[in-house]
Each structure stands twice: as structure tokens, then as C-alpha cells.
Amino acid sequence: MLASAATVPLDDALLLAVKHGVVELTVPVSAPETDTAEEFGAAVQALLHEHQYQIMTDPTILDPDELEVATCLESRDPLPDGLQNVLLSLGFTPQASEAGGEQQRSLFSRFQKRQRAKLDRWRLSYGRARDTSAELAEFEACLMEEVPDGDLWLVAEAASDVVVRAARTYLRLLLAPGLDGLAALERRILDARGATRGRWVLQPAAVRGLAAFTGESARAEAPDTRWVEDEEEPLWVHTRAGATLRSDPEYRVVSFVGRGSRALLSSYLRSVLTQTA
């Protein structure tokens, strides 16, 4: 998925490493002078979404849960001011780093101490549920503990039931799968998130639980909807025109976590229902 986001000047290489309790997803920047600020910003935005999706669907990244996680960009050439401003506006902060090569020395520097070249390095740290509010942290912890492992088409109903119980206990919210329940849940999550700035991520088990509740809400509103054995698009909705809409609820949840009110799960479900009524 990274290749789609990594238009120039971002490379499609990705390095995962744990440093001082932080999982860093590092991508090189090549030839930064060849891209406009607008193109660079669009590429970085797409890259961040790809990284959020990977973090929130791969259970091996935030294991153990105490780990933090960040996206890093590295360039051997200094980034122009325009690209630096883009990164600052997206929440990145500059960091000092050493590259593996050596700085070029003059003819008269043979007796000088060799110096390692500096990388232009930027990092964006993702918030966690525990950084937003106590109730959202407890809600996520419950889903991590109780949402069953397995593919959505096998565990959706049980996982949705866990969301209902956790919402009642930790979010003080009575839910039932459906459009109203989905809208109430997303409002409560946005409220619990509060005024937290920047990007944040949920554990994959929590994302799977919310995706299951989203799919079960679609089934409650459109009885012809069904889960199928499809790793990429496990929710199929039959329309009144006889077509089949295929969807990935986990992708929808990741978009909601990343974009908030601009990617509401209820808006997605309403768009589906207009084609099934």
C-alpha cells in the first residue's frame, strides 16, 4: 500500500525499528528539491494514512501495548523551507540524526577528525487512547481483552457484542447495532477524544471490534448484507439495483480515527442505505 502514497519524492522503502520504547516507521525522502509543497504535502498525507492503517491492523506493531509509535522521514539532502513548513503544519518535529556516510572534507583536512554526515530527520508521534481520556483508554483496554481473534466474517457478531458491553460500562452508552447506535457511538468517541490535537491510533483489536459493530449495524438496517470470506472486503451489501457493494469496515474505522467528523461511520452507512432502500 505504501507505493500508492509514495509518489515523488517519497521512496517506497519502509524500515520498522524500536528505539527507546518507540516503534518508528521510517521512510526515506529522495530528491526533495524536485517536488512542490502541494505535491509533497499530498504524498505525506497519504503516507500517514497508510501508516495508520498498518499500525491499527497489524497486531505485531504495538506489542507490548506500552510501546509508542511514530512515522519518520529521513533525507540525506536538506529539505527546502517550503517542504519543512509542510511537515511542521502536519505535526512533524525535526530531529538530529547521523547518517552512515562521511561529510566531504577539504584537501587540507586529512588530519582533521572525521565527521559523520547529518540526516535531515523528521518525526510525527501518534497519540494513543490513553493520551485522550480515561474512559476511552478503558474502552480500548476492554476491547483488547475481550474481542475474539480471527477474521471478521468469523467473529463479527461476538466482537460487536463486546463493543456493546464495553460502551455501556466505560462510555456510559446503551447501544444496539443500527444507524442510531453507530451514530451515538462515534459521537461518544469524538467527545471522549476531547480537544486532543494531532493524530492518534487504536489497538488492532479495538479497530476490529468497531469494524464488527459497523458491519452488524449495516446488517441490522439492510438484512441482505452479509459477511463473506474475503480478507480485503469482507462485508457485502446487495443493492436494490441487483449490484453488490463490497466494503472493508476496518478501513472505514481507521479513516474515522484519523479524520474524525470528516469520515463518520454513520455517513458511510447512510450512503450504503441509500442504495438498498
PDB file of N, CA and C in Angstrom, residues 122-199:
ATOM      1  N   TRP A 122      12.769  13.929  10.399  1.00  0.00           N
ATOM      2  CA  TRP A 122      11.541  14.479  10.958  1.00  0.00           C
ATOM      3  C   TRP A 122      10.692  13.352  11.509  1.00  0.00           C
ATOM      4  N   ARG A 123      10.003  13.612  12.637  1.00  0.00           N
ATOM      5  CA  ARG A 123       9.201  12.564  13.261  1.00  0.00           C
ATOM      6  C   ARG A 123       7.839  13.106  13.682  1.00  0.00           C
ATOM      7  N   LEU A 124       6.806  12.289  13.443  1.00  0.00           N
ATOM      8  CA  LEU A 124       5.455  12.572  13.917  1.00  0.00           C
ATOM      9  C   LEU A 124       5.048  11.430  14.832  1.00  0.00           C
ATOM     10  N   SER A 125       4.772  11.736  16.086  1.00  0.00           N
ATOM     11  CA  SER A 125       4.357  10.732  17.061  1.00  0.00           C
ATOM     12  C   SER A 125       2.835  10.627  17.080  1.00  0.00           C
ATOM     13  N   TYR A 126       2.335   9.400  17.107  1.00  0.00           N
ATOM     14  CA  TYR A 126       0.896   9.173  17.167  1.00  0.00           C
ATOM     15  C   TYR A 126       0.450   9.079  18.622  1.00  0.00           C
ATOM     16  N   GLY A 127      -0.660   9.740  18.943  1.00  0.00           N
ATOM     17  CA  GLY A 127      -1.235   9.603  20.263  1.00  0.00           C
ATOM     18  C   GLY A 127      -1.898   8.250  20.428  1.00  0.00           C
ATOM     19  N   ARG A 128      -2.114   7.872  21.671  1.00  0.00           N
ATOM     20  CA  ARG A 128      -2.801   6.625  21.994  1.00  0.00           C
ATOM     21  C   ARG A 128      -4.092   6.964  22.720  1.00  0.00           C
ATOM     22  N   ALA A 129      -4.965   5.977  22.879  1.00  0.00           N
ATOM     23  CA  ALA A 129      -6.225   6.224  23.580  1.00  0.00           C
ATOM     24  C   ALA A 129      -5.970   6.757  24.985  1.00  0.00           C
ATOM     25  N   ARG A 130      -4.910   6.266  25.631  1.00  0.00           N
ATOM     26  CA  ARG A 130      -4.602   6.723  26.992  1.00  0.00           C
ATOM     27  C   ARG A 130      -4.175   8.186  27.034  1.00  0.00           C
ATOM     28  N   ASP A 131      -3.829   8.750  25.873  1.00  0.00           N
ATOM     29  CA  ASP A 131      -3.464  10.164  25.825  1.00  0.00           C
ATOM     30  C   ASP A 131      -4.684  11.063  25.640  1.00  0.00           C
ATOM     31  N   THR A 132      -5.838  10.465  25.383  1.00  0.00           N
ATOM     32  CA  THR A 132      -7.034  11.260  25.122  1.00  0.00           C
ATOM     33  C   THR A 132      -7.896  11.411  26.369  1.00  0.00           C
ATOM     34  N   SER A 133      -8.363  10.304  26.915  1.00  0.00           N
ATOM     35  CA  SER A 133      -9.221  10.360  28.104  1.00  0.00           C
ATOM     36  C   SER A 133      -9.209   8.996  28.785  1.00  0.00           C
ATOM     37  N   ALA A 134      -9.531   8.998  30.081  1.00  0.00           N
ATOM     38  CA  ALA A 134      -9.536   7.743  30.840  1.00  0.00           C
ATOM     39  C   ALA A 134     -10.599   6.787  30.322  1.00  0.00           C
ATOM     40  N   GLU A 135     -11.790   7.320  29.978  1.00  0.00           N
ATOM     41  CA  GLU A 135     -12.858   6.427  29.532  1.00  0.00           C
ATOM     42  C   GLU A 135     -12.550   5.788  28.189  1.00  0.00           C
ATOM     43  N   LEU A 136     -11.917   6.529  27.300  1.00  0.00           N
ATOM     44  CA  LEU A 136     -11.570   5.943  26.002  1.00  0.00           C
ATOM     45  C   LEU A 136     -10.451   4.915  26.167  1.00  0.00           C
ATOM     46  N   ALA A 137      -9.512   5.173  27.065  1.00  0.00           N
ATOM     47  CA  ALA A 137      -8.453   4.205  27.338  1.00  0.00           C
ATOM     48  C   ALA A 137      -9.042   2.917  27.908  1.00  0.00           C
ATOM     49  N   GLU A 138     -10.007   3.032  28.828  1.00  0.00           N
ATOM     50  CA  GLU A 138     -10.632   1.847  29.417  1.00  0.00           C
ATOM     51  C   GLU A 138     -11.466   1.104  28.385  1.00  0.00           C
ATOM     52  N   PHE A 139     -12.136   1.841  27.513  1.00  0.00           N
ATOM     53  CA  PHE A 139     -12.917   1.226  26.436  1.00  0.00           C
ATOM     54  C   PHE A 139     -12.003   0.417  25.527  1.00  0.00           C
ATOM     55  N   GLU A 140     -10.871   1.001  25.120  1.00  0.00           N
ATOM     56  CA  GLU A 140      -9.924   0.283  24.265  1.00  0.00           C
ATOM     57  C   GLU A 140      -9.366  -0.939  24.976  1.00  0.00           C
ATOM     58  N   ALA A 141      -9.019  -0.797  26.275  1.00  0.00           N
ATOM     59  CA  ALA A 141      -8.446  -1.915  27.021  1.00  0.00           C
ATOM     60  C   ALA A 141      -9.422  -3.091  27.097  1.00  0.00           C
ATOM     61  N   CYS A 142     -10.707  -2.781  27.250  1.00  0.00           N
ATOM     62  CA  CYS A 142     -11.714  -3.842  27.291  1.00  0.00           C
ATOM     63  C   CYS A 142     -11.798  -4.564  25.947  1.00  0.00           C
ATOM     64  N   LEU A 143     -11.765  -3.814  24.854  1.00  0.00           N
ATOM     65  CA  LEU A 143     -11.821  -4.447  23.532  1.00  0.00           C
ATOM     66  C   LEU A 143     -10.575  -5.286  23.279  1.00  0.00           C
ATOM     67  N   MET A 144      -9.419  -4.799  23.716  1.00  0.00           N
ATOM     68  CA  MET A 144      -8.186  -5.582  23.571  1.00  0.00           C
ATOM     69  C   MET A 144      -8.298  -6.911  24.304  1.00  0.00           C
ATOM     70  N   GLU A 145      -8.941  -6.887  25.452  1.00  0.00           N
ATOM     71  CA  GLU A 145      -9.041  -8.084  26.291  1.00  0.00           C
ATOM     72  C   GLU A 145     -10.098  -9.054  25.779  1.00  0.00           C
ATOM     73  N   GLU A 146     -11.218  -8.546  25.259  1.00  0.00           N
ATOM     74  CA  GLU A 146     -12.378  -9.411  25.036  1.00  0.00           C
ATOM     75  C   GLU A 146     -12.755  -9.640  23.577  1.00  0.00           C
ATOM     76  N   VAL A 147     -12.345  -8.766  22.654  1.00  0.00           N
ATOM     77  CA  VAL A 147     -12.681  -9.008  21.241  1.00  0.00           C
ATOM     78  C   VAL A 147     -11.955 -10.262  20.780  1.00  0.00           C
ATOM     79  N   PRO A 148     -12.665 -11.251  20.253  1.00  0.00           N
ATOM     80  CA  PRO A 148     -12.012 -12.505  19.865  1.00  0.00           C
ATOM     81  C   PRO A 148     -11.091 -12.318  18.664  1.00  0.00           C
ATOM     82  N   ASP A 149     -10.027 -13.115  18.642  1.00  0.00           N
ATOM     83  CA  ASP A 149      -9.149 -13.137  17.482  1.00  0.00           C
ATOM     84  C   ASP A 149      -9.864 -13.811  16.314  1.00  0.00           C
ATOM     85  N   GLY A 150      -9.391 -13.492  15.117  1.00  0.00           N
ATOM     86  CA  GLY A 150      -9.965 -14.140  13.945  1.00  0.00           C
ATOM     87  C   GLY A 150     -10.483 -13.148  12.936  1.00  0.00           C
ATOM     88  N   ASP A 151     -10.791 -13.643  11.760  1.00  0.00           N
ATOM     89  CA  ASP A 151     -11.293 -12.794  10.689  1.00  0.00           C
ATOM     90  C   ASP A 151     -12.702 -12.314  10.998  1.00  0.00           C
ATOM     91  N   LEU A 152     -13.037 -11.148  10.448  1.00  0.00           N
ATOM     92  CA  LEU A 152     -14.317 -10.529  10.771  1.00  0.00           C
ATOM     93  C   LEU A 152     -15.500 -11.427  10.423  1.00  0.00           C
ATOM     94  N   TRP A 153     -15.414 -12.144   9.308  1.00  0.00           N
ATOM     95  CA  TRP A 153     -16.577 -12.942   8.910  1.00  0.00           C
ATOM     96  C   TRP A 153     -16.819 -14.109   9.886  1.00  0.00           C
ATOM     97  N   LEU A 154     -15.831 -14.391  10.743  1.00  0.00           N
ATOM     98  CA  LEU A 154     -15.999 -15.456  11.720  1.00  0.00           C
ATOM     99  C   LEU A 154     -16.392 -14.932  13.106  1.00  0.00           C
ATOM    100  N   VAL A 155     -15.943 -13.712  13.460  1.00  0.00           N
ATOM    101  CA  VAL A 155     -16.094 -13.241  14.846  1.00  0.00           C
ATOM    102  C   VAL A 155     -16.938 -11.978  14.966  1.00  0.00           C
ATOM    103  N   ALA A 156     -17.532 -11.509  13.864  1.00  0.00           N
ATOM    104  CA  ALA A 156     -18.182 -10.195  13.872  1.00  0.00           C
ATOM    105  C   ALA A 156     -19.273 -10.081  14.922  1.00  0.00           C
ATOM    106  N   GLU A 157     -20.147 -11.065  15.019  1.00  0.00           N
ATOM    107  CA  GLU A 157     -21.267 -10.954  15.955  1.00  0.00           C
ATOM    108  C   GLU A 157     -20.780 -10.915  17.400  1.00  0.00           C
ATOM    109  N   ALA A 158     -19.828 -11.792  17.741  1.00  0.00           N
ATOM    110  CA  ALA A 158     -19.296 -11.808  19.097  1.00  0.00           C
ATOM    111  C   ALA A 158     -18.520 -10.525  19.392  1.00  0.00           C
ATOM    112  N   ALA A 159     -17.756 -10.039  18.428  1.00  0.00           N
ATOM    113  CA  ALA A 159     -16.988  -8.816  18.630  1.00  0.00           C
ATOM    114  C   ALA A 159     -17.899  -7.617  18.793  1.00  0.00           C
ATOM    115  N   SER A 160     -18.985  -7.576  18.043  1.00  0.00           N
ATOM    116  CA  SER A 160     -19.954  -6.486  18.167  1.00  0.00           C
ATOM    117  C   SER A 160     -20.594  -6.490  19.553  1.00  0.00           C
ATOM    118  N   ASP A 161     -20.867  -7.668  20.084  1.00  0.00           N
ATOM    119  CA  ASP A 161     -21.438  -7.766  21.428  1.00  0.00           C
ATOM    120  C   ASP A 161     -20.469  -7.208  22.474  1.00  0.00           C
ATOM    121  N   VAL A 162     -19.168  -7.430  22.276  1.00  0.00           N
ATOM    122  CA  VAL A 162     -18.166  -6.883  23.200  1.00  0.00           C
ATOM    123  C   VAL A 162     -18.207  -5.352  23.176  1.00  0.00           C
ATOM    124  N   VAL A 163     -18.343  -4.775  21.989  1.00  0.00           N
ATOM    125  CA  VAL A 163     -18.420  -3.318  21.873  1.00  0.00           C
ATOM    126  C   VAL A 163     -19.629  -2.781  22.630  1.00  0.00           C
ATOM    127  N   VAL A 164     -20.758  -3.446  22.507  1.00  0.00           N
ATOM    128  CA  VAL A 164     -21.978  -3.015  23.204  1.00  0.00           C
ATOM    129  C   VAL A 164     -21.750  -3.020  24.712  1.00  0.00           C
ATOM    130  N   ARG A 165     -21.151  -4.102  25.228  1.00  0.00           N
ATOM    131  CA  ARG A 165     -20.917  -4.190  26.672  1.00  0.00           C
ATOM    132  C   ARG A 165     -19.889  -3.164  27.136  1.00  0.00           C
ATOM    133  N   ALA A 166     -18.825  -2.988  26.368  1.00  0.00           N
ATOM    134  CA  ALA A 166     -17.780  -2.037  26.758  1.00  0.00           C
ATOM    135  C   ALA A 166     -18.294  -0.604  26.711  1.00  0.00           C
ATOM    136  N   ALA A 167     -19.132  -0.292  25.728  1.00  0.00           N
ATOM    137  CA  ALA A 167     -19.702   1.059  25.638  1.00  0.00           C
ATOM    138  C   ALA A 167     -20.604   1.343  26.837  1.00  0.00           C
ATOM    139  N   ARG A 168     -21.357   0.332  27.270  1.00  0.00           N
ATOM    140  CA  ARG A 168     -22.234   0.519  28.436  1.00  0.00           C
ATOM    141  C   ARG A 168     -21.411   0.744  29.701  1.00  0.00           C
ATOM    142  N   THR A 169     -20.328  -0.007  29.846  1.00  0.00           N
ATOM    143  CA  THR A 169     -19.539   0.049  31.079  1.00  0.00           C
ATOM    144  C   THR A 169     -18.639   1.277  31.150  1.00  0.00           C
ATOM    145  N   TYR A 170     -17.963   1.586  30.042  1.00  0.00           N
ATOM    146  CA  TYR A 170     -16.907   2.601  30.111  1.00  0.00           C
ATOM    147  C   TYR A 170     -17.278   3.936  29.451  1.00  0.00           C
ATOM    148  N   LEU A 171     -18.223   3.900  28.505  1.00  0.00           N
ATOM    149  CA  LEU A 171     -18.644   5.137  27.858  1.00  0.00           C
ATOM    150  C   LEU A 171     -20.027   5.589  28.315  1.00  0.00           C
ATOM    151  N   ARG A 172     -20.647   4.792  29.212  1.00  0.00           N
ATOM    152  CA  ARG A 172     -21.985   5.112  29.742  1.00  0.00           C
ATOM    153  C   ARG A 172     -22.973   5.327  28.603  1.00  0.00           C
ATOM    154  N   LEU A 173     -22.990   4.335  27.697  1.00  0.00           N
ATOM    155  CA  LEU A 173     -23.775   4.446  26.477  1.00  0.00           C
ATOM    156  C   LEU A 173     -24.489   3.131  26.211  1.00  0.00           C
ATOM    157  N   LEU A 174     -25.821   3.173  26.068  1.00  0.00           N
ATOM    158  CA  LEU A 174     -26.613   1.992  25.733  1.00  0.00           C
ATOM    159  C   LEU A 174     -26.741   1.910  24.219  1.00  0.00           C
ATOM    160  N   LEU A 175     -26.262   0.812  23.659  1.00  0.00           N
ATOM    161  CA  LEU A 175     -26.206   0.678  22.209  1.00  0.00           C
ATOM    162  C   LEU A 175     -26.936  -0.564  21.724  1.00  0.00           C
ATOM    163  N   ALA A 176     -27.382  -0.501  20.477  1.00  0.00           N
ATOM    164  CA  ALA A 176     -27.797  -1.672  19.716  1.00  0.00           C
ATOM    165  C   ALA A 176     -27.306  -1.444  18.292  1.00  0.00           C
ATOM    166  N   PRO A 177     -26.862  -2.487  17.591  1.00  0.00           N
ATOM    167  CA  PRO A 177     -26.397  -2.291  16.212  1.00  0.00           C
ATOM    168  C   PRO A 177     -27.475  -1.638  15.352  1.00  0.00           C
ATOM    169  N   GLY A 178     -27.089  -0.690  14.547  1.00  0.00           N
ATOM    170  CA  GLY A 178     -28.003   0.050  13.693  1.00  0.00           C
ATOM    171  C   GLY A 178     -27.463   1.446  13.462  1.00  0.00           C
ATOM    172  N   LEU A 179     -28.137   2.213  12.618  1.00  0.00           N
ATOM    173  CA  LEU A 179     -27.652   3.547  12.291  1.00  0.00           C
ATOM    174  C   LEU A 179     -27.626   4.452  13.518  1.00  0.00           C
ATOM    175  N   ASP A 180     -28.665   4.408  14.332  1.00  0.00           N
ATOM    176  CA  ASP A 180     -28.707   5.255  15.525  1.00  0.00           C
ATOM    177  C   ASP A 180     -27.594   4.873  16.508  1.00  0.00           C
ATOM    178  N   GLY A 181     -27.413   3.579  16.709  1.00  0.00           N
ATOM    179  CA  GLY A 181     -26.371   3.129  17.626  1.00  0.00           C
ATOM    180  C   GLY A 181     -24.986   3.499  17.139  1.00  0.00           C
ATOM    181  N   LEU A 182     -24.753   3.370  15.842  1.00  0.00           N
ATOM    182  CA  LEU A 182     -23.455   3.706  15.284  1.00  0.00           C
ATOM    183  C   LEU A 182     -23.174   5.195  15.418  1.00  0.00           C
ATOM    184  N   ALA A 183     -24.183   6.030  15.149  1.00  0.00           N
ATOM    185  CA  ALA A 183     -24.013   7.479  15.272  1.00  0.00           C
ATOM    186  C   ALA A 183     -23.742   7.875  16.719  1.00  0.00           C
ATOM    187  N   ALA A 184     -24.450   7.235  17.672  1.00  0.00           N
ATOM    188  CA  ALA A 184     -24.245   7.544  19.086  1.00  0.00           C
ATOM    189  C   ALA A 184     -22.833   7.143  19.530  1.00  0.00           C
ATOM    190  N   LEU A 185     -22.353   6.000  19.060  1.00  0.00           N
ATOM    191  CA  LEU A 185     -21.028   5.529  19.447  1.00  0.00           C
ATOM    192  C   LEU A 185     -19.939   6.450  18.915  1.00  0.00           C
ATOM    193  N   GLU A 186     -20.031   6.843  17.650  1.00  0.00           N
ATOM    194  CA  GLU A 186     -18.990   7.707  17.106  1.00  0.00           C
ATOM    195  C   GLU A 186     -18.994   9.088  17.763  1.00  0.00           C
ATOM    196  N   ARG A 187     -20.177   9.600  18.111  1.00  0.00           N
ATOM    197  CA  ARG A 187     -20.237  10.880  18.822  1.00  0.00           C
ATOM    198  C   ARG A 187     -19.555  10.775  20.180  1.00  0.00           C
ATOM    199  N   ARG A 188     -19.796   9.651  20.854  1.00  0.00           N
ATOM    200  CA  ARG A 188     -19.199   9.477  22.180  1.00  0.00           C
ATOM    201  C   ARG A 188     -17.693   9.342  22.080  1.00  0.00           C
ATOM    202  N   ILE A 189     -17.201   8.665  21.062  1.00  0.00           N
ATOM    203  CA  ILE A 189     -15.753   8.539  20.874  1.00  0.00           C
ATOM    204  C   ILE A 189     -15.133   9.898  20.587  1.00  0.00           C
ATOM    205  N   LEU A 190     -15.781  10.688  19.737  1.00  0.00           N
ATOM    206  CA  LEU A 190     -15.257  12.020  19.436  1.00  0.00           C
ATOM    207  C   LEU A 190     -15.275  12.901  20.680  1.00  0.00           C
ATOM    208  N   ASP A 191     -16.323  12.789  21.487  1.00  0.00           N
ATOM    209  CA  ASP A 191     -16.380  13.562  22.730  1.00  0.00           C
ATOM    210  C   ASP A 191     -15.293  13.117  23.704  1.00  0.00           C
ATOM    211  N   ALA A 192     -15.099  11.800  23.816  1.00  0.00           N
ATOM    212  CA  ALA A 192     -14.090  11.277  24.738  1.00  0.00           C
ATOM    213  C   ALA A 192     -12.685  11.635  24.284  1.00  0.00           C
ATOM    214  N   ARG A 193     -12.519  11.739  22.973  1.00  0.00           N
ATOM    215  CA  ARG A 193     -11.213  12.149  22.451  1.00  0.00           C
ATOM    216  C   ARG A 193     -10.897  13.576  22.857  1.00  0.00           C
ATOM    217  N   GLY A 194     -11.948  14.391  23.040  1.00  0.00           N
ATOM    218  CA  GLY A 194     -11.774  15.754  23.516  1.00  0.00           C
ATOM    219  C   GLY A 194     -11.030  16.628  22.530  1.00  0.00           C
ATOM    220  N   ALA A 195     -10.243  17.520  23.078  1.00  0.00           N
ATOM    221  CA  ALA A 195      -9.530  18.510  22.255  1.00  0.00           C
ATOM    222  C   ALA A 195      -8.127  18.053  21.901  1.00  0.00           C
ATOM    223  N   THR A 196      -7.871  16.749  21.999  1.00  0.00           N
ATOM    224  CA  THR A 196      -6.541  16.239  21.680  1.00  0.00           C
ATOM    225  C   THR A 196      -6.153  16.616  20.258  1.00  0.00           C
ATOM    226  N   ARG A 197      -4.979  17.201  20.130  1.00  0.00           N
ATOM    227  CA  ARG A 197      -4.506  17.600  18.814  1.00  0.00           C
ATOM    228  C   ARG A 197      -3.605  16.511  18.240  1.00  0.00           C
ATOM    229  N   GLY A 198      -3.509  16.494  16.924  1.00  0.00           N
ATOM    230  CA  GLY A 198      -2.629  15.543  16.272  1.00  0.00           C
ATOM    231  C   GLY A 198      -3.306  14.220  15.972  1.00  0.00           C
ATOM    232  N   ARG A 199      -2.535  13.326  15.418  1.00  0.00           N
ATOM    233  CA  ARG A 199      -3.053  12.023  15.009  1.00  0.00           C
ATOM    234  C   ARG A 199      -2.927  11.027  16.152  1.00  0.00           C
TER     235      ARG A 199
END
